[in-house]
XYZ file of C-alpha atoms in Angstrom:
606
model
C 78.640 17.711 -104.948
C 78.012 18.373 -108.581
C 74.618 18.502 -110.221
C 74.442 18.254 -113.902
C 71.283 19.227 -115.622
C 71.335 19.183 -119.407
C 67.667 19.779 -119.953
C 65.001 21.753 -118.384
C 63.036 20.056 -115.600
C 59.325 20.623 -115.656
C 57.757 22.109 -112.540
C 61.047 23.069 -110.905
C 64.070 25.175 -111.361
C 67.755 24.961 -110.847
C 67.467 26.910 -107.649
C 65.002 24.383 -106.254
C 67.276 21.549 -107.179
C 70.162 23.229 -105.505
C 68.106 23.676 -102.374
C 67.311 19.976 -102.289
C 70.818 19.029 -103.090
C 72.196 21.197 -100.354
C 70.030 19.502 -97.649
C 70.268 15.885 -98.790
C 73.079 13.632 -99.691
C 71.968 12.227 -103.029
C 73.475 10.118 -105.680
C 72.430 11.080 -109.200
C 73.031 8.536 -111.843
C 72.038 7.858 -115.419
C 69.848 4.852 -115.424
C 68.496 3.590 -118.779
C 69.111 6.897 -120.333
C 67.367 8.639 -117.546
C 68.783 10.492 -114.606
C 67.695 9.008 -111.313
C 68.247 9.936 -107.752
C 69.656 7.040 -105.770
C 69.285 6.613 -101.986
C 72.329 6.620 -99.926
C 72.700 4.456 -96.757
C 72.233 7.505 -94.681
C 68.937 8.266 -96.397
C 67.798 4.744 -95.881
C 68.614 4.965 -92.199
C 66.711 8.206 -91.994
C 63.673 6.604 -93.581
C 63.852 3.706 -91.187
C 64.065 6.048 -88.262
C 61.238 8.084 -89.705
C 59.139 4.980 -90.058
C 59.871 3.982 -86.487
C 58.983 7.429 -85.355
C 55.720 7.231 -87.292
C 54.940 3.876 -85.753
C 55.735 5.168 -82.286
C 53.608 8.186 -82.975
C 50.729 6.040 -84.147
C 51.128 3.823 -81.042
C 51.128 6.864 -78.864
C 48.048 8.152 -80.616
C 46.328 4.793 -80.083
C 47.346 4.775 -76.435
C 46.377 8.387 -75.936
C 43.090 7.738 -77.739
C 42.437 4.782 -75.421
C 43.369 6.887 -72.412
C 41.140 9.643 -73.664
C 38.269 7.160 -74.099
C 38.807 5.866 -70.585
C 38.946 9.408 -69.265
C 35.845 10.298 -71.239
C 34.022 7.223 -69.855
C 35.133 8.097 -66.323
C 34.037 11.676 -66.881
C 30.707 10.476 -68.253
C 30.178 8.238 -65.240
C 31.256 11.002 -62.915
C 28.843 13.400 -64.559
C 26.051 10.806 -64.363
C 26.856 10.172 -60.689
C 26.968 13.894 -60.011
C 23.622 14.273 -61.737
C 22.138 11.468 -59.618
C 23.630 13.047 -56.512
C 22.226 16.429 -57.438
C 18.816 14.873 -58.113
C 18.938 12.954 -54.804
C 20.038 16.107 -53.013
C 17.241 18.068 -54.635
C 14.750 15.339 -53.714
C 16.121 15.234 -50.167
C 15.832 19.005 -49.912
C 12.243 18.836 -51.176
C 11.442 16.083 -48.671
C 13.109 18.078 -45.914
C 11.152 21.184 -46.902
C 7.959 19.104 -46.966
C 8.854 17.648 -43.579
C 9.548 21.054 -42.088
C 6.370 22.411 -43.679
C 4.376 19.651 -41.977
C 6.050 20.068 -38.595
C 4.414 22.077 -35.869
C 7.582 21.963 -33.805
C 10.210 24.636 -33.369
C 13.618 23.804 -34.911
C 16.511 26.193 -34.219
C 20.269 26.526 -34.272
C 21.537 28.631 -31.365
C 24.979 29.620 -30.175
C 26.337 29.384 -26.640
C 24.890 32.783 -25.744
C 21.401 31.851 -26.935
C 21.681 33.813 -30.186
C 19.465 32.712 -33.085
C 21.736 31.353 -35.851
C 19.218 29.430 -37.949
C 15.435 29.100 -37.834
C 13.955 26.177 -39.773
C 10.841 27.125 -41.806
C 8.193 24.894 -40.221
C 4.417 24.799 -40.654
C 2.964 28.326 -40.935
C 0.131 27.149 -38.664
C 2.658 26.755 -35.862
C 1.596 29.491 -33.458
C 4.971 29.537 -31.741
C 7.295 29.553 -34.785
C 9.954 32.278 -34.308
C 10.230 34.833 -37.112
C 13.377 34.844 -39.269
C 13.774 38.456 -38.223
C 15.048 37.103 -34.902
C 18.214 35.703 -36.509
C 21.175 37.389 -34.862
C 19.225 38.312 -31.750
C 19.628 36.668 -28.366
C 16.922 34.815 -26.479
C 17.193 37.132 -23.485
C 16.162 39.976 -25.800
C 12.938 38.133 -26.637
C 11.926 36.235 -23.499
C 11.733 37.268 -19.845
C 14.944 36.725 -17.904
C 13.455 33.858 -15.891
C 12.621 31.894 -19.062
C 15.733 32.793 -21.097
C 18.076 31.898 -18.217
C 16.636 28.378 -18.101
C 17.176 27.870 -21.837
C 20.739 29.282 -21.869
C 21.569 27.053 -18.892
C 20.526 23.959 -20.888
C 22.553 25.133 -23.921
C 25.704 25.438 -21.797
C 25.084 22.021 -20.230
C 24.821 20.403 -23.657
C 27.962 22.115 -25.007
C 30.004 21.226 -21.923
C 28.893 17.583 -21.809
C 28.730 17.166 -25.630
C 25.500 15.263 -25.074
C 21.858 15.728 -25.961
C 19.680 16.953 -23.107
C 15.913 16.539 -22.962
C 13.728 18.536 -20.591
C 10.305 20.130 -20.266
C 9.824 23.829 -19.801
C 6.999 26.341 -19.647
C 6.717 29.727 -21.359
C 4.105 32.437 -20.984
C 3.279 33.407 -24.570
C 0.769 36.219 -24.687
C -1.978 35.250 -22.274
C -1.338 31.543 -22.694
C 0.775 29.219 -20.607
C 2.542 26.917 -23.084
C 4.494 23.768 -22.212
C 7.317 22.507 -24.464
C 9.297 19.281 -24.633
C 12.782 20.507 -25.587
C 15.861 18.641 -26.837
C 19.188 20.449 -27.163
C 22.113 18.717 -28.942
C 25.669 19.981 -29.624
C 26.169 20.842 -33.313
C 29.609 22.489 -33.335
C 31.901 23.662 -30.582
C 29.817 26.765 -30.113
C 26.359 25.969 -31.529
C 23.504 23.653 -30.647
C 20.530 22.173 -32.421
C 17.304 23.007 -30.552
C 14.111 21.012 -31.081
C 10.977 22.056 -29.153
C 7.537 20.427 -29.299
C 4.337 21.948 -27.929
C 3.041 19.518 -25.276
C 0.440 21.799 -23.730
C -2.450 19.483 -24.655
C -0.565 16.482 -23.294
C 0.061 18.353 -20.061
C -3.623 19.231 -19.870
C -4.540 15.591 -20.442
C -2.117 14.497 -17.743
C -3.544 17.102 -15.400
C -7.088 15.966 -16.244
C -6.091 12.335 -15.658
C -4.497 13.257 -12.354
C -7.620 15.176 -11.380
C -9.776 12.201 -12.389
C -7.668 9.845 -10.278
C -7.935 12.230 -7.334
C -11.714 12.373 -7.811
C -11.865 8.578 -7.942
C -9.763 8.195 -4.793
C -11.853 10.864 -3.083
C -15.041 9.040 -4.086
C -13.619 5.773 -2.739
C -12.650 7.517 0.477
C -16.121 9.035 0.849
C -17.672 5.648 0.075
C -15.639 4.051 2.863
C -16.499 6.852 5.277
C -20.139 6.491 4.222
C -20.166 2.782 5.041
C -18.597 3.503 8.408
C -21.029 6.345 9.101
C -23.971 4.194 8.056
C -22.904 1.370 10.349
C -22.386 3.714 13.286
C -25.720 5.409 12.605
C -27.475 2.034 12.483
C -26.180 0.984 15.889
C -26.724 4.457 17.306
C -30.312 4.380 16.047
C -31.022 1.297 18.143
C -29.767 3.052 21.271
C -31.639 6.246 20.441
C -34.780 4.240 19.878
C -34.593 2.842 23.385
C -33.834 6.278 24.893
C -36.681 7.989 23.023
C -39.150 5.170 23.630
C -38.686 4.935 27.366
C -38.459 8.708 27.776
C -41.680 9.177 25.825
C -43.400 6.520 27.907
C -42.143 8.069 31.139
C -43.451 11.478 30.076
C -46.918 10.063 29.502
C -46.974 8.375 32.899
C -45.750 11.326 34.945
C -48.026 14.134 36.027
C -47.470 17.376 34.074
C -46.417 19.211 37.219
C -43.872 16.544 38.197
C -40.395 18.190 38.400
C -38.910 15.207 36.543
C -40.957 16.212 33.493
C -38.524 19.038 32.718
C -35.519 16.724 32.980
C -37.151 14.167 30.717
C -38.007 16.887 28.212
C -34.298 17.770 28.085
C -33.458 14.107 27.511
C -36.050 13.936 24.730
C -34.756 17.154 23.152
C -31.164 15.894 23.159
C -32.272 12.548 21.760
C -34.172 14.224 18.923
C -31.150 16.386 18.094
C -29.141 13.191 18.003
C -31.714 11.690 15.655
C -31.261 14.666 13.322
C -27.508 14.172 13.475
C -27.888 10.489 12.645
C -30.217 11.328 9.769
C -27.561 13.609 8.320
C -25.055 10.778 8.608
C -27.539 8.467 6.902
C -28.062 11.067 4.188
C -24.308 11.165 3.592
C -24.203 7.358 3.591
C -27.210 7.333 1.204
C -29.271 5.374 3.703
C -32.013 7.810 4.624
C -35.642 6.990 3.947
C -36.862 8.814 0.847
C -40.138 9.200 -1.025
C -39.084 10.344 -4.508
C -41.633 11.977 -6.795
C -41.439 13.387 -10.305
C -41.161 17.158 -10.145
C -40.125 20.288 -11.987
C -37.094 21.664 -10.171
C -37.989 25.214 -11.243
C -41.389 25.001 -9.555
C -39.870 23.552 -6.392
C -37.195 26.249 -6.217
C -39.707 29.031 -6.916
C -41.667 27.997 -3.852
C -38.504 28.083 -1.723
C -37.124 31.506 -2.723
C -38.764 33.427 0.122
C -37.417 31.009 2.706
C -33.946 31.030 1.114
C -33.801 34.849 1.129
C -34.623 34.861 4.825
C -31.980 32.209 5.390
C -29.101 34.186 3.823
C -30.147 37.615 5.111
C -30.770 41.022 3.564
C -27.118 41.861 2.857
C -26.795 39.067 0.303
C -28.463 39.468 -3.087
C -30.154 36.257 -4.273
C -30.395 35.974 -8.077
C -32.727 33.318 -9.509
C -32.022 32.204 -13.120
C -34.419 29.374 -14.075
C -33.684 27.314 -17.179
C -36.172 27.203 -20.064
C -38.498 24.177 -20.327
C -36.625 22.276 -17.662
C -36.743 18.472 -17.821
C -38.419 16.551 -15.005
C -36.420 14.817 -12.298
C -37.337 12.200 -9.717
C -36.300 13.180 -6.210
C -37.754 13.517 -2.739
C -38.855 17.181 -2.315
C -37.529 17.139 1.238
C -34.101 16.307 -0.180
C -34.296 19.358 -2.439
C -35.010 21.396 0.699
C -31.957 19.884 2.381
C -29.757 20.523 -0.653
C -30.716 24.157 -0.989
C -30.667 24.924 2.725
C -27.195 23.455 3.251
C -25.694 25.082 0.153
C -27.227 28.472 0.939
C -25.936 28.373 4.515
C -22.516 27.445 3.154
C -22.655 30.404 0.718
C -23.840 32.790 3.433
C -20.994 31.808 5.752
C -18.450 32.114 2.906
C -19.622 35.655 2.066
C -19.817 36.829 5.683
C -21.235 40.231 4.762
C -22.430 41.830 1.541
C -22.381 39.663 -1.568
C -24.321 37.732 -4.162
C -25.641 34.191 -4.593
C -26.857 32.954 -7.986
C -29.139 29.930 -8.361
C -29.307 28.628 -11.922
C -30.981 25.627 -13.573
C -30.557 24.215 -17.053
C -30.890 21.119 -19.228
C -27.531 19.574 -20.117
C -26.417 16.524 -22.081
C -23.101 15.133 -20.909
C -21.003 13.187 -23.413
C -18.164 10.682 -23.086
C -15.525 13.421 -23.298
C -17.007 15.310 -20.342
C -17.487 12.179 -18.263
C -13.905 11.097 -18.953
C -12.842 14.038 -16.775
C -15.373 13.438 -13.981
C -15.124 10.232 -11.976
C -18.815 9.925 -11.020
C -20.295 10.962 -14.368
C -22.332 8.692 -16.660
C -23.120 10.066 -20.157
C -26.729 11.144 -20.598
C -29.300 13.882 -19.993
C -29.229 15.783 -16.709
C -30.880 18.719 -15.022
C -28.194 21.075 -13.759
C -28.628 22.964 -10.499
C -25.783 25.399 -9.902
C -25.278 27.664 -6.911
C -22.486 30.231 -7.061
C -21.421 32.727 -4.442
C -19.073 35.705 -4.222
C -17.511 34.469 -1.002
C -13.932 33.893 0.064
C -13.486 30.720 -1.976
C -11.487 27.619 -1.045
C -7.987 26.356 -1.679
C -7.216 22.904 -3.117
C -6.601 21.336 0.287
C -10.013 22.444 1.556
C -11.727 21.353 -1.664
C -10.324 17.851 -1.252
C -12.077 17.419 2.115
C -15.312 19.447 1.986
C -17.619 16.428 1.642
C -16.144 14.485 4.556
C -18.397 14.234 7.627
C -17.478 16.638 10.425
C -14.938 18.486 8.275
C -15.373 22.227 8.743
C -13.336 25.408 8.460
C -15.645 27.229 10.853
C -14.855 27.993 14.456
C -15.873 25.483 17.103
C -19.573 25.655 17.843
C -20.463 27.299 14.512
C -21.231 24.153 12.553
C -21.303 20.356 12.680
C -19.424 19.818 9.427
C -22.271 17.686 8.068
C -23.931 20.185 5.715
C -21.947 19.431 2.558
C -21.701 15.752 3.528
C -25.494 15.665 3.476
C -25.531 17.363 0.067
C -23.067 14.811 -1.303
C -25.075 11.867 0.029
C -28.369 13.179 -1.371
C -26.878 13.730 -4.820
C -25.337 10.248 -4.860
C -28.531 8.640 -3.584
C -30.337 10.109 -6.608
C -27.716 8.757 -9.065
C -26.341 12.225 -9.733
C -22.961 13.790 -9.181
C -21.605 17.071 -7.895
C -18.774 19.244 -9.191
C -17.162 22.158 -7.347
C -15.014 25.017 -8.653
C -13.431 27.408 -6.202
C -10.388 29.626 -5.755
C -9.399 31.792 -2.815
C -10.818 35.270 -3.355
C -12.964 34.239 -6.347
C -15.938 32.555 -4.740
C -17.341 29.071 -5.224
C -19.737 27.370 -7.604
C -21.456 24.054 -6.860
C -22.863 22.211 -9.890
C -25.309 19.417 -9.126
C -26.335 17.079 -11.960
C -29.561 15.109 -11.419
C -30.565 12.508 -14.060
C -33.462 13.442 -16.308
C -36.646 11.481 -15.609
C -37.968 10.074 -18.877
C -40.870 7.757 -17.955
C -43.994 8.271 -20.044
C -46.266 8.766 -17.082
C -46.105 8.533 -13.328
C -48.877 8.319 -10.823
C -48.860 11.322 -8.551
C -48.493 10.377 -4.912
C -51.744 10.413 -3.016
C -51.648 12.840 -0.128
C -52.530 11.142 3.104
C -54.280 12.935 5.872
C -52.611 12.765 9.238
C -53.670 9.626 11.089
C -54.390 9.926 14.771
C -52.342 7.166 16.414
C -54.515 4.507 17.934
C -54.068 1.006 19.234
C -55.946 -2.234 18.749
C -56.601 -5.735 20.041
C -54.881 -7.809 17.360
C -52.061 -10.266 17.994
C -48.598 -9.131 16.942
C -45.377 -11.149 16.747
C -42.282 -8.924 17.064
C -38.804 -10.247 16.207
C -35.676 -8.218 17.065
C -32.166 -9.451 17.886
C -31.355 -6.331 19.969
C -32.879 -7.112 23.375
C -33.357 -3.505 24.510
C -35.226 -2.635 21.296
C -37.304 -5.816 21.621
C -38.337 -4.936 25.185
C -39.218 -1.392 24.169
C -41.278 -2.548 21.190
C -43.159 -5.069 23.290
C -43.914 -2.480 25.965
C -45.159 0.140 23.477
C -47.367 -2.353 21.633
C -48.857 -3.701 24.843
C -49.583 -0.139 25.996
C -51.437 0.331 22.711
C -53.656 -2.649 23.578
C -52.169 -5.387 21.397
C -51.412 -8.966 22.375
C -47.690 -9.314 21.854
C -45.438 -12.315 21.208
C -41.721 -11.476 21.300
C -38.729 -13.394 19.909
C -35.001 -12.565 19.665
C -34.223 -15.075 16.886
C -36.052 -16.188 13.733
C -36.064 -19.825 14.874
C -37.726 -18.792 18.138
C -40.283 -16.748 16.185
C -41.153 -19.746 13.996
C -41.709 -21.954 17.071
C -43.936 -19.285 18.662
C -45.940 -18.918 15.435
C -46.427 -22.688 15.084
C -47.471 -23.054 18.715
C -49.852 -20.085 18.548
C -51.364 -21.294 15.268
C -52.002 -24.717 16.760
C -53.597 -23.241 19.870
C -55.503 -20.346 18.257
C -56.168 -21.501 14.675
C -53.431 -19.356 13.136
C -54.604 -16.045 14.539
C -51.384 -13.968 14.401
C -52.355 -10.754 12.630
C -49.035 -8.972 12.165
C -45.349 -9.838 12.100
C -42.976 -6.988 12.983
C -39.450 -8.101 12.150
C -35.990 -6.647 11.903
C -34.605 -7.009 8.402
C -31.025 -8.101 9.048
C -30.737 -10.841 11.682
C -28.768 -13.998 12.432
C -30.054 -17.312 10.967
C -32.175 -15.675 8.256
C -33.300 -12.254 7.083
C -36.717 -10.714 7.594
C -38.079 -11.671 4.184
C -37.177 -15.322 4.630
C -38.778 -15.273 8.063
C -42.088 -13.869 6.806
C -42.150 -16.545 4.073
C -41.678 -19.280 6.685
C -44.311 -17.898 9.056
C -46.775 -17.244 6.200
C -46.850 -21.006 5.648
C -48.251 -21.363 9.171
C -50.320 -18.148 9.250
C -51.398 -17.505 5.610
C -53.242 -14.250 6.336
C -50.515 -12.652 8.437
C -49.476 -9.078 7.577
C -45.904 -7.799 7.816
C -44.077 -4.680 8.977
C -40.303 -4.465 8.568
C -38.087 -2.339 10.806
C -34.416 -1.454 10.485
C -31.813 1.201 11.108
C -31.081 1.079 7.378
C -33.349 2.635 4.767
C -36.011 0.868 2.786
C -34.296 1.607 -0.529
C -30.933 0.214 0.552
C -32.490 -2.941 1.947
C -34.506 -3.399 -1.231
C -31.377 -3.122 -3.359
C -29.792 -5.874 -1.305
C -32.647 -8.139 -2.355
C -34.022 -8.453 1.167
C -37.111 -6.266 1.183
C -39.785 -6.356 -1.502
C -40.591 -2.947 -2.927
C -43.757 -1.405 -1.527
C -44.080 -3.359 1.729
C -44.545 -1.609 5.055
C -41.380 -0.344 6.683
C -40.505 1.653 9.795
C -37.071 3.108 10.355
C -35.390 3.117 13.732
C -35.454 5.037 15.954
C -39.204 5.532 16.072
C -41.607 7.114 18.517
C -44.706 5.529 19.962
C -46.834 7.690 17.672
C -45.014 6.571 14.516
C -45.090 2.925 15.599
C -48.824 3.093 16.277
C -49.447 4.664 12.869
C -47.316 2.138 10.945
C -48.905 -0.818 12.749
C -52.414 0.347 11.852
C -51.403 0.953 8.221
C -50.076 -2.601 7.964
C -53.035 -4.201 9.730
C -55.625 -2.313 7.701
C -54.051 -3.131 4.339
C -56.246 -5.294 2.138
C -55.338 -8.966 2.222
C -55.061 -9.224 -1.556
C -52.354 -6.608 -1.653
C -50.415 -8.293 1.107
C -50.619 -11.629 -0.644
C -49.149 -10.082 -3.777
C -46.231 -8.760 -1.759
C -45.544 -12.271 -0.582
């Protein structure tokens, strides 16, 4: 290749031209008086290829740019998703922390050996939350072997079965007995998730409910026994009335030196003891005759202290703790005597030696919460009488039966088993309730709650002087469905000088009254009638006979008490009543009281 250059070229040199010429195949020609470089086919091909390469490069750039945009968009979305995930995770963690912070349950991760792996940070108020310092330690290093063995046993059961296990268990934490509801679930091959909830309050509620149900069943049982005892006592009273009446009459007719006198005295003594026994049964059945008055329990107890100290003996210290400004109660004073005497004897026998008895009174207001745990309780104001002793105490089995008639833990011949039954009946008859706490070796405390009396004013009962029994000449109609009692009543009344008409049925009594009224211008002065009889009750009978004999007086008799009969709607409050069995003296006194009552008062009762 030859390069001809006849003139200098601006901006280059011959060396530069040679360099170009050496690397390119060029054609140099004179064109219009000018030298020009002409392209060869090879150069053209190179340009074409270069152009193609440029186009391919541009296409690749476009494609790569598109790919990069797609990748950037994917990356942007991925970053946005990751951000949302991180935010959700953070929110979830916050919610979980909040949840744990609110929980009062124990949440743990333990291994198969009972080693603490993880302790969730629950509510700081949780008294039983394990410290994080326990991580790495085993349960048997923290809890007694008896407790830790139970927990490790449940862990192994869950891991072996690969199932969740729920169970209740009890731990002694400090001085408290704490119940937990635990759930253990397998987490990995060698770890479990442990969730434990404090259910101590629930257990206490269940125990209280169980106790309440037992109290209710016991009350039902005592109510049934009371009805049975009352029915037996009623029938027994009729028989005792006949025994006492005829024995008393025989004693009056025999000469004092008659040898039979002594035998009859024994009969009378046994009969009177039987009457006392029946009265205790009636007290338990809430069917004894009572004369309630408004009184201050402190004053009543003060007057009894000397007698109570003699009753329990010198070896037992009696402590009297009267409440301040005690509310009034309405109760028969003789029932207070019975209550105290029976409870003090019970305390004395429980101590059996040297000890202490504390009598305490107080004003208490019982709310719904308290009454929810005591079957016989009604919310309101009460006067509390508590008697505690330092005796041997009672177990649960004994406590469940102490108020049943004839139940006793004493040796044969040392008690009838009616003392606490009498106490129970008296308390119930006065709309109160009784609560007992006792443990073997820790003594016993009886708490008696008597309703507060809140009437503005009450007339004090008028003391009556003893009336010397005497008879009379009036005409008396006696109605009694028990023939032996009817015969006895007729005999006693006739011996007292009265003219007596006797009937076994109300219909017979009405016929006698009508016939006597027609023959004697209505001159029947007194009707003595049993309360509960066939055909009609005593009140209905007196109403029927009053139509024939308008000025007739009435005296009701029954083996049941006046209060119980009144509550049944049979006997009007305030009318004359005599309870079977009765003596000739009592009958004579009650008859005179009824006959000598002013007519106006009797008319009001009708």
